Amino acid sequence: MYYVIIQGFRSYRDQTEFVMGNFISPPPSAIQFVLSDEFSHLRPEQRLALLHEGTGPRVISAFVEIIFDNSDNRLPIDKEEVSLRRVIGAKKDQYFLDKKMVTKNDVMNLLESAGFSRSNPYYIVKQGKINQMATAPDSQRLKLLREVAGTRVYDERKEESISLMKETGRSFTDMFLIKCVLSTKRETCGDKSRQLRDAQQDARDKVEETERVVRELKARISAMKEEKEQLSAERQEQIKQRTKLELKAKDLQDELAGNSEQRKRLLKERQKLLEKIEEKQKELQETEPKFNAVKEREERGISRLAQATQERTDLYAKQGRGSQFTSKEERDKWIKKELKSLDQAINDKKRQIAAIHKDLEDTEANKEKNLEQYSVRFGLREKYAQIKHCYKDKQSKKVLKSIGVDYCDQALAAKREELEKKQQLLRAATGKAILNGIDSINKVLEHFRRKGINQHVINGYHGIIMNNFECEPAFYTCVEVTAGTRLFYHIVETDEVSTKILMEFNKMNLPGEVTFLPLSKLDVRDTAYPETNDAIPMISKLRYSPNFDKAFKHVFGKTLICRSMEVSTQLARAFTMDCITLEGDQVSHRGALTGGYYDTRKSRLELQKDMRKAEEELGELEAKLNENLSSRINNEIDQLMNQMQQIETQQRKFKASRDSILSEMKMLKEKRQQSEKTFMPKQRSLQSLEASLHAMESTRESLKAELGTDLLSQLSLEDQRRVDDLNDEIRQLQQDNRQLLNERIKLEGIMTRVETYLNENLRKRLDQVEQELNELRETEGGTVLTATTSELDGINKRIKDTLARSEDLDSLIDKTEVEIKDHQKSMERWKNIEKDQNEAINHDTKELEKMTNRQGMLLKKKEECMKKIRELGSLPQEAFEKYQTLTLKQVYYLRRNLQIETARWLTRFQTQTVHNKLAGCFLFKMREMQQLSGGQKSLVALALIFAIQKCDPAPFYLFDEIDQALDAQHRKAVSGTISQCIVERLGQE
């Protein structure tokens, strides 16, 4: 033991550490608490009794930890120090080995493996144990000796061995009987199985021939059934179409009868809405001139007020300059500086006014344009019903009579599925962000193509690195490891192309991660490669267009493919280049080494190659499908197909135009309202800027007039009169402007209320009524009903033709099925013969397997018994070999003799063992324990304990007050046998 740690145990409240070898030793009870069986089964009240009791907070748990010295590997743990801790509480009792929880049984097994024997608990001798042993009766000491010497264990093992020997004898007898039976049965089963297999082979040949014929017939019937299912599916679809057309015809008839009243109501409401709108517009037209007149007067008043106020301010400033400046020259200098600032400010105001004028003109122009576009779009809505009627009329003429090309369809579907799987594998092997970026770039380019813009960007984009080169499959691994995610870098002609793409990318708010390689910006220099047979430049093994030479040199130009890691290390150090082996082990020119296993099954280049091949095959299949379809459709069907395509094109255009018209009308209306809302604030801003411009121009004229005049401390009489006139004018203008403001606000409120009622109420409801009327127009008229009836007649004719072909197929299928049944009966007959023979063979085989398994089990059991017999002592090998060749009667007699001989041998072994263990006890003169004194009895007890420890050594020993009854001489002798002694009561010894 190195040291012992105690906390919360008995009198040790705080954590206390005892280092072994010092003068302070841990209490023996703490060590017994961890190692001894005495504390193995504690009840809750006993665990609580071991916890510390004293002042302060209550202790709820305690532990004792022992650190063992394992430098001699006595414990089966690969550490020099091993800690064993036991923790107890009111409801827990746990062991921890190196801070990991273990069971009590694991701890006991560990201690036993280290030398702490369960049958010898005397490696810990506590107080009173010496006296107890000295005064114990002879029977108890004899029992102790038998326990320590292993005699009790030996007796138990002996009884077990005798029992096993008896069982083994019975098993041997059964085994020999079964072996004889098994041998006979195995010979019989072998002959029978050979005969059955010959007959089975004949039956199997005839069954295979019949199955071949049945397969051919089933293939024919499968093709007919597939055609029938297709016809059935077409018929079901035609029935659905017929049902829909019948319901549609009925609905049209009901609508024709019931929409008249609704249309009258809507027309009446529309007329009322138009009258109200006209009335409100008239009211608005009457109020608007008044509002404009008041607004114009208010603007003139505000402008004149600003001019008068500025002029008065200039005069006051002129008066103050007499005290501000000391000379005329200083004043003139300041005036020139102010004039320069005013000129700059006036120019800025003029530019702002010009910009607002242009903005107002643009707003007015946009307003007129929006009104014009709105009227055009509104007119297009009126054509909606006519286009709809035309579409319905042509839709009734759509007939498609094509012969199915099932094989090509199935092959095409399989190839598409294969392509999708390859794409999924590539997505799994690549980051999601990178693939999203590739998809997003394709969306941007498709957007440019659809809009017909940025053609130079489309031509300047060349795809990703991986799609622009090829190489041998042997180099896939090293190329992928070298490039990494750079395989998915995007090659572009210039940085302008990448900028345009990124701008649209961000504008469309697309996901993903992209990295561009602009060829115009890449600075790539020629690299001097080493001339050696052990390495080649990677770029020399890539096949790509010379136009992309810069991009590929940028990615692969400084990498060598080497023969081995040793060559890679040497070349990377000598030429400062990255080196890689064919297996993907990489050596950086900076010294880093990377590599390991690379799963070639997930090669991205291989997946890309497979995807290209699948896309080519898919294109070929589609071309073949189109060729087969066109070759098997007559001229009439071609004409009808062209008509159908034209109708579908008109339909798509109509739907697109209708949706765009509705959305554009809504947008134009909103733009018009927005323009009207922003027009007035811009106009007010213009007025304010113009007033500010007039004030600054007035100030400039005043300063120019003052320049060169005499410096006066008081205003002249003319200027003073002008100030008085301006004061009177300003007061009058302020009063007039307040009146005009109130009047304008009142008129503006009336106009806003009328416009809101027009736009948010009357016009919205009018649009709803117009839309409902248009919808009614779409469903009205007998043209649609006539077209629907015509289409219904065509569907009925096709249903009749499909049904006739289906009946023909049923007749052919019935004939073929009868033929198949005849062959199947013959096949079933042969199969039954084969089945009977197979069952007989299987039965014999199972019986043979059971016999073999039983024999194997008995042989295994025999080996186990032999092994246990060998464990009892050494027996000659010839005896076992001779024993296996005996007859049953000889086995019985031999077994009985063996039992007797084994018992005798065990008895001799037991006697000899006890004699050897206790031989040293009879070398001296015998004396009775009653004749000895107390100290002598203790000495005898100690001698017995030391003898036990010599017989069954332990890793260490712990004695507690073993010298209690010894005299000085014996105490000194005992202490000489102990390597470490903790003395608490000092004496001469």
Short mmCIF file of N, CA and C in Angstrom, two decimals, residues 937-988:
data_model
loop_
_atom_site.label_atom_id
_atom_site.label_comp_id
_atom_site.label_asym_id
_atom_site.label_seq_id
_atom_site.Cartn_x
_atom_site.Cartn_y
_atom_site.Cartn_z
N LYS A 937 0.96 -18.87 25.56
CA LYS A 937 -0.17 -19.19 24.67
C LYS A 937 -0.24 -18.18 23.51
N SER A 938 -0.03 -16.89 23.85
CA SER A 938 -0.06 -15.87 22.78
C SER A 938 1.06 -16.12 21.78
N LEU A 939 2.24 -16.53 22.32
CA LEU A 939 3.36 -16.78 21.42
C LEU A 939 3.05 -17.96 20.50
N VAL A 940 2.43 -19.03 21.05
CA VAL A 940 2.05 -20.19 20.23
C VAL A 940 1.04 -19.77 19.15
N ALA A 941 0.07 -18.93 19.57
CA ALA A 941 -0.92 -18.48 18.60
C ALA A 941 -0.27 -17.66 17.48
N LEU A 942 0.69 -16.79 17.86
CA LEU A 942 1.41 -16.02 16.85
C LEU A 942 2.20 -16.93 15.93
N ALA A 943 2.85 -17.93 16.51
CA ALA A 943 3.61 -18.87 15.68
C ALA A 943 2.71 -19.59 14.69
N LEU A 944 1.50 -19.95 15.14
CA LEU A 944 0.54 -20.62 14.25
C LEU A 944 0.13 -19.69 13.10
N ILE A 945 -0.10 -18.40 13.45
CA ILE A 945 -0.50 -17.43 12.40
C ILE A 945 0.63 -17.23 11.41
N PHE A 946 1.88 -17.10 11.94
CA PHE A 946 3.01 -16.92 11.02
C PHE A 946 3.18 -18.15 10.14
N ALA A 947 2.96 -19.33 10.70
CA ALA A 947 3.08 -20.55 9.91
C ALA A 947 2.02 -20.60 8.80
N ILE A 948 0.80 -20.16 9.14
CA ILE A 948 -0.29 -20.11 8.13
C ILE A 948 0.10 -19.15 7.01
N GLN A 949 0.71 -18.00 7.40
CA GLN A 949 1.08 -17.03 6.37
C GLN A 949 2.23 -17.55 5.51
N LYS A 950 3.13 -18.34 6.11
CA LYS A 950 4.18 -18.95 5.30
C LYS A 950 3.61 -19.97 4.32
N CYS A 951 2.59 -20.67 4.77
CA CYS A 951 1.95 -21.68 3.92
C CYS A 951 1.14 -21.04 2.79
N ASP A 952 0.47 -19.93 3.09
CA ASP A 952 -0.39 -19.24 2.10
C ASP A 952 -0.06 -17.75 2.14
N PRO A 953 1.02 -17.30 1.49
CA PRO A 953 1.47 -15.91 1.61
C PRO A 953 0.45 -14.94 1.02
N ALA A 954 0.45 -13.73 1.62
CA ALA A 954 -0.39 -12.63 1.14
C ALA A 954 0.51 -11.46 0.77
N PRO A 955 0.00 -10.47 0.01
CA PRO A 955 0.84 -9.34 -0.39
C PRO A 955 1.34 -8.53 0.81
N PHE A 956 0.51 -8.35 1.84
CA PHE A 956 0.96 -7.63 3.03
C PHE A 956 0.16 -8.16 4.21
N TYR A 957 0.60 -7.81 5.42
CA TYR A 957 -0.05 -8.27 6.66
C TYR A 957 -0.27 -7.07 7.56
N LEU A 958 -1.38 -7.15 8.31
CA LEU A 958 -1.72 -6.04 9.21
C LEU A 958 -2.02 -6.64 10.59
N PHE A 959 -1.22 -6.26 11.56
CA PHE A 959 -1.39 -6.74 12.93
C PHE A 959 -1.75 -5.56 13.82
N ASP A 960 -2.72 -5.82 14.72
CA ASP A 960 -3.17 -4.76 15.64
C ASP A 960 -3.02 -5.28 17.07
N GLU A 961 -2.00 -4.72 17.78
CA GLU A 961 -1.74 -5.04 19.20
C GLU A 961 -1.58 -6.55 19.41
N ILE A 962 -0.67 -7.14 18.61
CA ILE A 962 -0.44 -8.58 18.79
C ILE A 962 0.49 -8.87 19.98
N ASP A 963 1.13 -7.82 20.51
CA ASP A 963 2.12 -8.02 21.59
C ASP A 963 1.53 -7.76 22.97
N GLN A 964 0.24 -7.83 23.07
CA GLN A 964 -0.42 -7.42 24.31
C GLN A 964 0.03 -8.27 25.50
N ALA A 965 0.15 -9.59 25.32
CA ALA A 965 0.48 -10.48 26.45
C ALA A 965 1.90 -11.02 26.39
N LEU A 966 2.74 -10.48 25.49
CA LEU A 966 4.11 -10.98 25.36
C LEU A 966 5.04 -10.30 26.36
N ASP A 967 6.04 -11.05 26.77
CA ASP A 967 7.07 -10.42 27.62
C ASP A 967 8.04 -9.69 26.70
N ALA A 968 9.01 -9.00 27.32
CA ALA A 968 9.91 -8.11 26.57
C ALA A 968 10.72 -8.88 25.55
N GLN A 969 11.25 -10.08 25.93
CA GLN A 969 12.10 -10.84 25.02
C GLN A 969 11.33 -11.28 23.78
N HIS A 970 10.12 -11.86 24.01
CA HIS A 970 9.32 -12.33 22.87
C HIS A 970 8.79 -11.16 22.04
N ARG A 971 8.51 -10.05 22.72
CA ARG A 971 8.03 -8.88 21.97
C ARG A 971 9.10 -8.40 20.99
N LYS A 972 10.34 -8.41 21.46
CA LYS A 972 11.45 -7.99 20.60
C LYS A 972 11.62 -8.97 19.44
N ALA A 973 11.48 -10.25 19.69
CA ALA A 973 11.62 -11.25 18.63
C ALA A 973 10.51 -11.12 17.59
N VAL A 974 9.29 -10.85 18.08
CA VAL A 974 8.16 -10.69 17.14
C VAL A 974 8.37 -9.45 16.29
N SER A 975 8.81 -8.33 16.92
CA SER A 975 8.99 -7.10 16.16
C SER A 975 10.08 -7.25 15.12
N GLY A 976 11.02 -8.16 15.33
CA GLY A 976 12.08 -8.37 14.34
C GLY A 976 11.57 -9.00 13.06
N THR A 977 10.45 -9.68 13.11
CA THR A 977 9.89 -10.33 11.91
C THR A 977 8.98 -9.40 11.11
N ILE A 978 8.72 -8.20 11.64
CA ILE A 978 7.79 -7.26 10.98
C ILE A 978 8.61 -6.14 10.37
N SER A 979 8.34 -5.82 9.07
CA SER A 979 9.14 -4.81 8.37
C SER A 979 8.76 -3.40 8.80
N GLN A 980 7.49 -3.17 9.17
CA GLN A 980 7.05 -1.84 9.59
C GLN A 980 6.26 -1.98 10.87
N CYS A 981 6.63 -1.18 11.89
CA CYS A 981 5.98 -1.30 13.20
C CYS A 981 5.60 0.09 13.67
N ILE A 982 4.35 0.26 14.00
CA ILE A 982 3.88 1.54 14.55
C ILE A 982 3.74 1.37 16.05
N VAL A 983 4.53 2.10 16.79
CA VAL A 983 4.57 1.97 18.25
C VAL A 983 3.82 3.14 18.85
N GLU A 984 2.81 2.84 19.66
CA GLU A 984 2.06 3.90 20.34
C GLU A 984 2.45 3.99 21.81
N ARG A 985 2.92 2.90 22.43
CA ARG A 985 3.37 2.94 23.84
C ARG A 985 4.85 2.58 23.84
N LEU A 986 5.67 3.55 24.14
CA LEU A 986 7.13 3.35 24.06
C LEU A 986 7.62 2.50 25.20
N GLY A 987 8.51 1.63 24.91
CA GLY A 987 9.16 0.79 25.91
C GLY A 987 10.59 0.50 25.51
N GLN A 988 11.30 -0.19 26.40
CA GLN A 988 12.71 -0.47 26.10
C GLN A 988 12.85 -1.34 24.86
#
